[in-house]
Coordinates of N, CA and C in Angstrom, one line a residue:
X1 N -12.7 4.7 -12.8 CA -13.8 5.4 -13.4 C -14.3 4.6 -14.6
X2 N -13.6 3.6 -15.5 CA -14.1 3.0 -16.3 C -12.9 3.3 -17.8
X3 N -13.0 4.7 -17.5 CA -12.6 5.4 -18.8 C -11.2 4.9 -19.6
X4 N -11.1 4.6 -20.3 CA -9.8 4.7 -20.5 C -8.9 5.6 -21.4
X5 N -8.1 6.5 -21.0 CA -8.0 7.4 -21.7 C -6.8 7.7 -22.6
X6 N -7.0 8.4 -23.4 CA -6.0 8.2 -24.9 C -4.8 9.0 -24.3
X7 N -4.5 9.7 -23.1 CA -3.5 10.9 -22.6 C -3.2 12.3 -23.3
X8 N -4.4 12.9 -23.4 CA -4.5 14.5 -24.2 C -4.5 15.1 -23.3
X9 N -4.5 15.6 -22.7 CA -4.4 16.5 -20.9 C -3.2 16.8 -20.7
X10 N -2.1 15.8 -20.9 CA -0.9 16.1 -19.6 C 0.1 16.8 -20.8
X11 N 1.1 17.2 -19.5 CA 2.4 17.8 -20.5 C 3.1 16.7 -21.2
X12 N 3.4 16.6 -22.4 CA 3.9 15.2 -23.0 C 5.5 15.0 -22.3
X13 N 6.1 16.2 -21.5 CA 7.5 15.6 -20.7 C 7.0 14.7 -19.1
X14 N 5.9 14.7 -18.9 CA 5.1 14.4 -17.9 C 5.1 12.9 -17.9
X15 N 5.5 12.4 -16.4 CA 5.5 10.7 -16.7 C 3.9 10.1 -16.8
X16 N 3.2 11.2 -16.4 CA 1.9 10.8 -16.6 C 1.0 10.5 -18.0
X17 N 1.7 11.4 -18.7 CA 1.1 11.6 -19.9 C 1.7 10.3 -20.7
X18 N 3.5 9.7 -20.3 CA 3.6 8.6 -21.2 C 3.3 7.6 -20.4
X19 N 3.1 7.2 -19.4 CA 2.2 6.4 -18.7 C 0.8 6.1 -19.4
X20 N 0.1 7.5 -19.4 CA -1.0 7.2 -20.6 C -1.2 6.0 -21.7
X21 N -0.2 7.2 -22.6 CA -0.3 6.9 -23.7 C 0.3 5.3 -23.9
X22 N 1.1 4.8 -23.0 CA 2.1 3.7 -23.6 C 0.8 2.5 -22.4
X23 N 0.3 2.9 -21.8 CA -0.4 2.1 -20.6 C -2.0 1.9 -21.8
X24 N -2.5 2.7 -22.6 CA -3.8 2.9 -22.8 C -3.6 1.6 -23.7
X25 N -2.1 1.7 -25.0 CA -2.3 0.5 -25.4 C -2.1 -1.2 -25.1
X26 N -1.3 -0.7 -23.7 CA -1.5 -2.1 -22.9 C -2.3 -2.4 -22.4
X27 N -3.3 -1.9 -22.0 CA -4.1 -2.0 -21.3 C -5.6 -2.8 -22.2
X28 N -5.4 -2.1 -23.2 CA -6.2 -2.5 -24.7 C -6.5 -3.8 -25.0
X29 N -4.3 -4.4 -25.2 CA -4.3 -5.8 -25.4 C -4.4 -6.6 -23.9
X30 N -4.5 -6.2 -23.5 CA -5.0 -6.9 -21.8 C -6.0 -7.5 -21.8
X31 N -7.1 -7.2 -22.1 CA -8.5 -6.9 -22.3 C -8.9 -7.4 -23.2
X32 N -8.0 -7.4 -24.2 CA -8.7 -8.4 -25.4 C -8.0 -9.7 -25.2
X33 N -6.8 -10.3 -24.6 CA -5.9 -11.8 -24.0 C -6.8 -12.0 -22.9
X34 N -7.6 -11.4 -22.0 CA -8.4 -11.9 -20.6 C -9.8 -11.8 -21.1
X35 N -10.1 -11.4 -21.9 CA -11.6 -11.4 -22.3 C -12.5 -10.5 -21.6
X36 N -11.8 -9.0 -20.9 CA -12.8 -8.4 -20.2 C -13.2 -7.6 -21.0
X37 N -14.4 -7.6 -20.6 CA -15.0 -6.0 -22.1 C -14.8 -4.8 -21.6
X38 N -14.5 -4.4 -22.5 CA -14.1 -3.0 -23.2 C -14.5 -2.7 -24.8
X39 N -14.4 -1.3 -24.7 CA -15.2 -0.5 -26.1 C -14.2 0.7 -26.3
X40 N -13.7 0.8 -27.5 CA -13.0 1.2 -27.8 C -14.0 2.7 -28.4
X41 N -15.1 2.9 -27.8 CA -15.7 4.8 -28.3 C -15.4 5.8 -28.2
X42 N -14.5 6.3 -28.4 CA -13.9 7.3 -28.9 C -14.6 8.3 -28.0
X43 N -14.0 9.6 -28.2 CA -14.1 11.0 -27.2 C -14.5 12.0 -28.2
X44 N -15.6 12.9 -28.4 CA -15.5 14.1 -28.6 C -15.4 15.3 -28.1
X45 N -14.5 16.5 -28.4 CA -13.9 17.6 -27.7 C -14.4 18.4 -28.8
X46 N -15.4 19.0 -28.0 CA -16.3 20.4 -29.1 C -15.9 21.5 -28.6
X47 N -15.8 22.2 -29.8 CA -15.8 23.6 -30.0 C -17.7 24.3 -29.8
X48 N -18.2 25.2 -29.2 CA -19.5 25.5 -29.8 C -19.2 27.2 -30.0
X49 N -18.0 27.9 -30.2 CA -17.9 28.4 -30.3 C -16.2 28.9 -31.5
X50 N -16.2 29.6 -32.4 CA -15.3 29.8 -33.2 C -14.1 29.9 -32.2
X51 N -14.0 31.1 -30.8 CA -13.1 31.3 -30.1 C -12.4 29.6 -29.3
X52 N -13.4 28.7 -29.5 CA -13.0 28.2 -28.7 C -12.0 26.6 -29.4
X53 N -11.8 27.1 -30.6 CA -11.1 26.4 -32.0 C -9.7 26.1 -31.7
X54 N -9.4 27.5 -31.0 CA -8.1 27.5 -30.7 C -7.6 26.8 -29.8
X55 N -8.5 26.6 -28.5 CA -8.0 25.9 -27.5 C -8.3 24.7 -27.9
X56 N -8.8 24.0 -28.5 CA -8.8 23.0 -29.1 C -7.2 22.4 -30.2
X57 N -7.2 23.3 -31.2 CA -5.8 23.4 -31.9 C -4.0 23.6 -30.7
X58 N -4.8 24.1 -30.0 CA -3.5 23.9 -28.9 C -3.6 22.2 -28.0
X59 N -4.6 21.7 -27.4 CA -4.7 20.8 -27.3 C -3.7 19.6 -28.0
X60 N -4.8 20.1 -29.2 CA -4.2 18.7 -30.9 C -2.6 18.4 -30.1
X61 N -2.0 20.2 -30.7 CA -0.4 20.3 -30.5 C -0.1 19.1 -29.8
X62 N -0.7 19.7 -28.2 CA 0.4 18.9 -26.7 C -0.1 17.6 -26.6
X63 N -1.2 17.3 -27.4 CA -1.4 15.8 -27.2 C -0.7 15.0 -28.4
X64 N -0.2 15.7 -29.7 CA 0.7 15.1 -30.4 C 1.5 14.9 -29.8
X65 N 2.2 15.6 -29.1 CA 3.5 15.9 -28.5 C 3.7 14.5 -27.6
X66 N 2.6 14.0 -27.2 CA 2.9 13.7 -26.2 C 2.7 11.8 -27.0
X67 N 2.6 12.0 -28.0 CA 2.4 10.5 -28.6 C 1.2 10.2 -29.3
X68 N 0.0 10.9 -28.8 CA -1.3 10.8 -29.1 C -1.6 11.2 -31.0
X69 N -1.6 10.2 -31.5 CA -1.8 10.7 -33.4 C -2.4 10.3 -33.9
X70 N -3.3 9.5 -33.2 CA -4.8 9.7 -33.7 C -6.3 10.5 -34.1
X71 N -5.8 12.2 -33.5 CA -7.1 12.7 -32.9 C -7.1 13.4 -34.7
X72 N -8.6 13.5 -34.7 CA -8.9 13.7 -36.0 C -10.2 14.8 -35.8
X73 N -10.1 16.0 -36.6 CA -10.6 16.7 -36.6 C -12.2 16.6 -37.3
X74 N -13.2 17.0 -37.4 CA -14.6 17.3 -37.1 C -15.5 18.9 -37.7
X75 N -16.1 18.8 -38.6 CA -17.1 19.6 -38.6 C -18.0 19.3 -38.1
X76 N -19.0 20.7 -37.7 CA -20.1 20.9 -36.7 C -21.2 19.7 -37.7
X77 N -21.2 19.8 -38.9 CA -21.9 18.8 -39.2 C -21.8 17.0 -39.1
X78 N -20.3 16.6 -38.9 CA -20.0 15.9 -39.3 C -20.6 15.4 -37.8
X79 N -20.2 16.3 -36.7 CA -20.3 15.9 -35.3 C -22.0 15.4 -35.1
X80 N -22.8 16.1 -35.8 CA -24.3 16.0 -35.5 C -24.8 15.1 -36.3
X81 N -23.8 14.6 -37.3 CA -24.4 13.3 -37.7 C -24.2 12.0 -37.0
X82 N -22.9 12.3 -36.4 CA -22.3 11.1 -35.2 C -23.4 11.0 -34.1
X83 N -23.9 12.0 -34.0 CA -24.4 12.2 -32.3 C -25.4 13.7 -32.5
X84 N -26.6 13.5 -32.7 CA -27.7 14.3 -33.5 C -27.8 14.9 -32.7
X85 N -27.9 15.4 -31.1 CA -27.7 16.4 -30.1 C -27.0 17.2 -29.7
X86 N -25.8 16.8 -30.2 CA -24.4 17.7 -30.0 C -24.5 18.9 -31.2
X87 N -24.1 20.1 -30.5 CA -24.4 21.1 -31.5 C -22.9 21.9 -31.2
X88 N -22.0 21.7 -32.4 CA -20.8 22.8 -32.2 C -20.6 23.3 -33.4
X89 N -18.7 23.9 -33.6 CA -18.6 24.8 -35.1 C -17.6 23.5 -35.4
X90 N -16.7 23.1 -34.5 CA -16.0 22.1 -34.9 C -15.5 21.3 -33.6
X91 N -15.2 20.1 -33.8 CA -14.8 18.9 -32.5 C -13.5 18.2 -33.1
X92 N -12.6 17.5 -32.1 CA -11.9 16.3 -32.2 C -12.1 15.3 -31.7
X93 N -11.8 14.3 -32.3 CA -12.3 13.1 -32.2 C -11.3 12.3 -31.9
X94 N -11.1 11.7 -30.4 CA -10.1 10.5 -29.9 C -10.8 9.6 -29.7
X95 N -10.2 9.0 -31.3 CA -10.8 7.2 -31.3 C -10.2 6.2 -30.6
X96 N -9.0 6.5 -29.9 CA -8.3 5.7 -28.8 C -8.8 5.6 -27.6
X97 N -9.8 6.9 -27.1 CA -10.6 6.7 -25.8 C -11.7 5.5 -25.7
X98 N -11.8 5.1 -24.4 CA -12.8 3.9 -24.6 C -13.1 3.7 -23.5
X99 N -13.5 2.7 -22.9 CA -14.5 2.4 -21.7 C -14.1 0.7 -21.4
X100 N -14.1 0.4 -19.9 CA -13.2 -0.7 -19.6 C -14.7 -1.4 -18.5
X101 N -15.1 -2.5 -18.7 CA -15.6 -3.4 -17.1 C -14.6 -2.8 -15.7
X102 N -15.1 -2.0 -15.2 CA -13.9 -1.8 -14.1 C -13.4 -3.3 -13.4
X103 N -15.0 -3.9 -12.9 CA -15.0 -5.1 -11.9 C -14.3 -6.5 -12.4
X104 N -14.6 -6.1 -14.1 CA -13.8 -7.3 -14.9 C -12.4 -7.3 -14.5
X105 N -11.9 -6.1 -14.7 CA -10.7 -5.7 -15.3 C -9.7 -6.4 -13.7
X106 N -10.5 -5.4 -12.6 CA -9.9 -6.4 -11.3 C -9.6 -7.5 -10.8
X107 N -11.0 -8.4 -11.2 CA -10.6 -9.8 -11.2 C -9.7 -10.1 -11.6
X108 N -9.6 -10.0 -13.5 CA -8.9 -10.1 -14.2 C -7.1 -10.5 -13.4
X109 N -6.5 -8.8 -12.8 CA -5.7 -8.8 -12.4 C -5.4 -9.3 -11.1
X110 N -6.2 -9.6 -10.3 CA -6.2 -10.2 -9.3 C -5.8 -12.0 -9.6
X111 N -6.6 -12.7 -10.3 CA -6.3 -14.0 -10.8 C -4.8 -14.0 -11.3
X112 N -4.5 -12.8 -11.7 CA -3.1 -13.2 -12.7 C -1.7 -12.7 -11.3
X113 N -2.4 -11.8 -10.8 CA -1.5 -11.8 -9.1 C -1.4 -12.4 -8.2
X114 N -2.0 -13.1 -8.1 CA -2.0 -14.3 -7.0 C -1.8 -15.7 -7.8
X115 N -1.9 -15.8 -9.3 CA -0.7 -16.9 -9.6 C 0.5 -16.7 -9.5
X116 N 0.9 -15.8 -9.6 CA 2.0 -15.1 -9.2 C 2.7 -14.8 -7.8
X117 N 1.9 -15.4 -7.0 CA 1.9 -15.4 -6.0 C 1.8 -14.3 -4.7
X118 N 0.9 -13.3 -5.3 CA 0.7 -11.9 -4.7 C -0.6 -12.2 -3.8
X119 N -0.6 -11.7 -2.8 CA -1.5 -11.6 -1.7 C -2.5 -10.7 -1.3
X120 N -4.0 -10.6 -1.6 CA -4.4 -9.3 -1.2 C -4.9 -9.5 0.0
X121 N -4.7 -8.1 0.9 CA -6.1 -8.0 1.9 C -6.8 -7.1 2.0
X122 N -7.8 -7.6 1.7 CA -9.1 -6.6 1.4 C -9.7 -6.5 2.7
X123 N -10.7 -5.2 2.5 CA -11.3 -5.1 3.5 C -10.0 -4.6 5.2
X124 N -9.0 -4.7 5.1 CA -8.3 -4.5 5.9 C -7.5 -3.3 6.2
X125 N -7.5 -2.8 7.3 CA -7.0 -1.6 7.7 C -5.4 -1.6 8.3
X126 N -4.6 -0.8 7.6 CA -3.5 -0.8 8.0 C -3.1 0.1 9.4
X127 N -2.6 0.3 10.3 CA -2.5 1.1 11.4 C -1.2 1.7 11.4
X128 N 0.0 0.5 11.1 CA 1.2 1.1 11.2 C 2.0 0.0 10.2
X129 N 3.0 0.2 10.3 CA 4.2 -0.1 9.4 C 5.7 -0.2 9.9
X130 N 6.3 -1.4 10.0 CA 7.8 -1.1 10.6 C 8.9 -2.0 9.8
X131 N 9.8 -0.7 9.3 CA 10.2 -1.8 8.1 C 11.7 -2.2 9.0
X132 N 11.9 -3.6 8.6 CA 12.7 -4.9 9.4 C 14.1 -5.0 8.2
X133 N 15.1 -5.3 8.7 CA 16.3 -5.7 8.2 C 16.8 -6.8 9.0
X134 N 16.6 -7.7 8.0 CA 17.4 -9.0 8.9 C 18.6 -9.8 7.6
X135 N 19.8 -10.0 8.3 CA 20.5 -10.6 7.3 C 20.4 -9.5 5.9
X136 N 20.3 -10.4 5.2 CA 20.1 -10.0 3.5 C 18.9 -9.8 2.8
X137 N 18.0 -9.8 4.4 CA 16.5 -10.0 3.5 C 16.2 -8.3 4.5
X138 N 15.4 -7.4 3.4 CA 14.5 -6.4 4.1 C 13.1 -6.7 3.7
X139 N 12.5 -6.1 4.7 CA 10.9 -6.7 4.6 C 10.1 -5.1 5.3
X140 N 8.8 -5.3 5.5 CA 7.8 -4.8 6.2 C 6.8 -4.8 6.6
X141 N 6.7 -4.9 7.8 CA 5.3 -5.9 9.1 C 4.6 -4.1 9.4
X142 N 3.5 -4.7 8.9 CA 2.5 -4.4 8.6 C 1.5 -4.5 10.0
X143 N 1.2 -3.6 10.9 CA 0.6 -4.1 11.9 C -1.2 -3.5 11.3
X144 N -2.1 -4.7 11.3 CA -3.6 -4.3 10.8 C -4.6 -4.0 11.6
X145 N -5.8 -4.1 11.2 CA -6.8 -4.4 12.1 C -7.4 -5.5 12.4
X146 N -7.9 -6.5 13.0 CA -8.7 -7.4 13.6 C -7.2 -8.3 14.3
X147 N -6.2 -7.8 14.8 CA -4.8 -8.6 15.5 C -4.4 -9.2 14.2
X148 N -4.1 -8.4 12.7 CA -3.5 -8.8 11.8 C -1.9 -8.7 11.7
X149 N -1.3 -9.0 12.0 CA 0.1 -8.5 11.2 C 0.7 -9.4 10.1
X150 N 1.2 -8.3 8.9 CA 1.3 -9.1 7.8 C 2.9 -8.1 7.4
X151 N 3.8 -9.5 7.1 CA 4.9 -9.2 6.7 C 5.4 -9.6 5.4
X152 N 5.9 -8.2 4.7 CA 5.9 -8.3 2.7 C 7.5 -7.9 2.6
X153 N 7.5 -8.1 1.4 CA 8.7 -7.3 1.1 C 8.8 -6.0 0.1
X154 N 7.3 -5.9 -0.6 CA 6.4 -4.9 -1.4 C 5.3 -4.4 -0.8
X155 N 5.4 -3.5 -0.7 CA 3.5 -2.7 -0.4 C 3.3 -2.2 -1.4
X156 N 2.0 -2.4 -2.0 CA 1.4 -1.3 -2.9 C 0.1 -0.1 -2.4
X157 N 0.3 0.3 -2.1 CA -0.6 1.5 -0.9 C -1.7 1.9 -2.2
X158 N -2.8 1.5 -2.2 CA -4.2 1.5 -3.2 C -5.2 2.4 -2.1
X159 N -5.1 3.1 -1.5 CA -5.7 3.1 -0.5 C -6.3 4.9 -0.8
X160 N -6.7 4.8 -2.4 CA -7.1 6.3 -2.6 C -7.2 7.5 -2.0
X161 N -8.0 8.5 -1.8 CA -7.3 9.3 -0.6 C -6.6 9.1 0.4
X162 N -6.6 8.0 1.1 CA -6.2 8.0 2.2 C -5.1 7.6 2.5
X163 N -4.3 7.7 1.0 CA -2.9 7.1 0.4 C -1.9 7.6 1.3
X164 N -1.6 9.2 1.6 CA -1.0 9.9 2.4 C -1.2 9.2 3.5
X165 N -2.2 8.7 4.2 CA -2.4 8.5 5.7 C -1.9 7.1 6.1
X166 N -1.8 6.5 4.8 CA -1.3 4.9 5.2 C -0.3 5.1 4.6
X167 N 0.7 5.8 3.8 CA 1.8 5.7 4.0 C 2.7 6.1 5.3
X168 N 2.3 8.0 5.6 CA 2.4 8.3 6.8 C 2.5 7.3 8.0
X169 N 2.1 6.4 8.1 CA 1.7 5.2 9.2 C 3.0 4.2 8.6
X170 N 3.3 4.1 7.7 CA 4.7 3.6 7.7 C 6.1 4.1 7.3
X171 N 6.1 5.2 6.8 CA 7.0 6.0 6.6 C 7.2 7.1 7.7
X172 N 8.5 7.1 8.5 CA 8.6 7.9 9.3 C 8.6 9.7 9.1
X173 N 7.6 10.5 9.9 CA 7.5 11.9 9.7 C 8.7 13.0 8.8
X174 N 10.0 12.6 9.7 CA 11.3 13.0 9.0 C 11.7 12.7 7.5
X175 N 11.1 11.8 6.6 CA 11.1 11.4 5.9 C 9.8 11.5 5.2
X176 N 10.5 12.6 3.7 CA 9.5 13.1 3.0 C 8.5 12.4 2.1
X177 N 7.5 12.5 1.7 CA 6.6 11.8 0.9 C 6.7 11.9 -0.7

């Protein structure tokens, strides 16, 4: 999506939420060592409503909780001088949210995984999967599309929705997801 986000949403016992929060500032210095742009613009979370203060103040809570101690609170004025359209009673403000080059950011990591010696196939459709034990080595042949077969010893299954269906295709039924 671009976004990059400071982790105010999740439960702070949530691997997601320290994933966030410990990922948003590596991801930071990533971006500034590879030179991909990114903007560090901050987030505002309005209230336009007194009632709606509180869910805001609960927020604050779980996203302290969760590591996030930057978020800084806001009058309706203060907000309308930031941003002359925005009309609330009060907002917070995550200066740690920002915005990333998506397409940079991939290169980026693509150059740095394939010195490393990582292999992508793009564009390529996986059909099935059969994982191999030989000796001391385990691996997994990958059977593709156009008469590809490709044998790893890691898969990283990127395959956004359709994550379930390409793993399904290598993970046997009996065995849960």
């Amino acid at each position: 999506s671009g976004v990059i986000h400071a982790g105010l949403y999740y439960p702070h016992t949530s691997l997601k939420s320290m994933l966030c929060v410990r990922g948003r500032k590596m991801l930071y210095n990533y971006c500034k060592e590879r030179g991909v742009a990114h903007r560090k613009c901050g987030k505002l979370i309005v209230a336009t409503n007194n009632k709606q203060i509180e869910v805001l103040e609960g927020l604050k809570g779980k996203a302290e909780m969760a590591g996030v101690t930057d978020l800084k609170w806001m009058t309706g004025e203060e907000v309308t001088l930031m941003e002359k359209d925005v009309k609330c009673v009060k907002a917070l403000l995550s200066p740690s949210t920002g915005i990333v080059d998506v397409h940079a950011l991939m290169s980026a990591i693509q150059v740095d995984c394939e010195s490393s010696g990582v292999m992508f196939a793009f564009n390529t459709t996986v059909l099935s999967g059969k994982p191999q034990t030989l000796a001391s080595n385990s691996s997994i042949v990958l059977t593709c599309n156009n008469n590809f077969n490709l044998e790893c010893s890691t898969v990283i299954n990127c395959a956004g929705l359709a994550a379930h269906t390409v793993a399904r295709s290598i993970i046997p039924s009996n065995v849960p997801l």
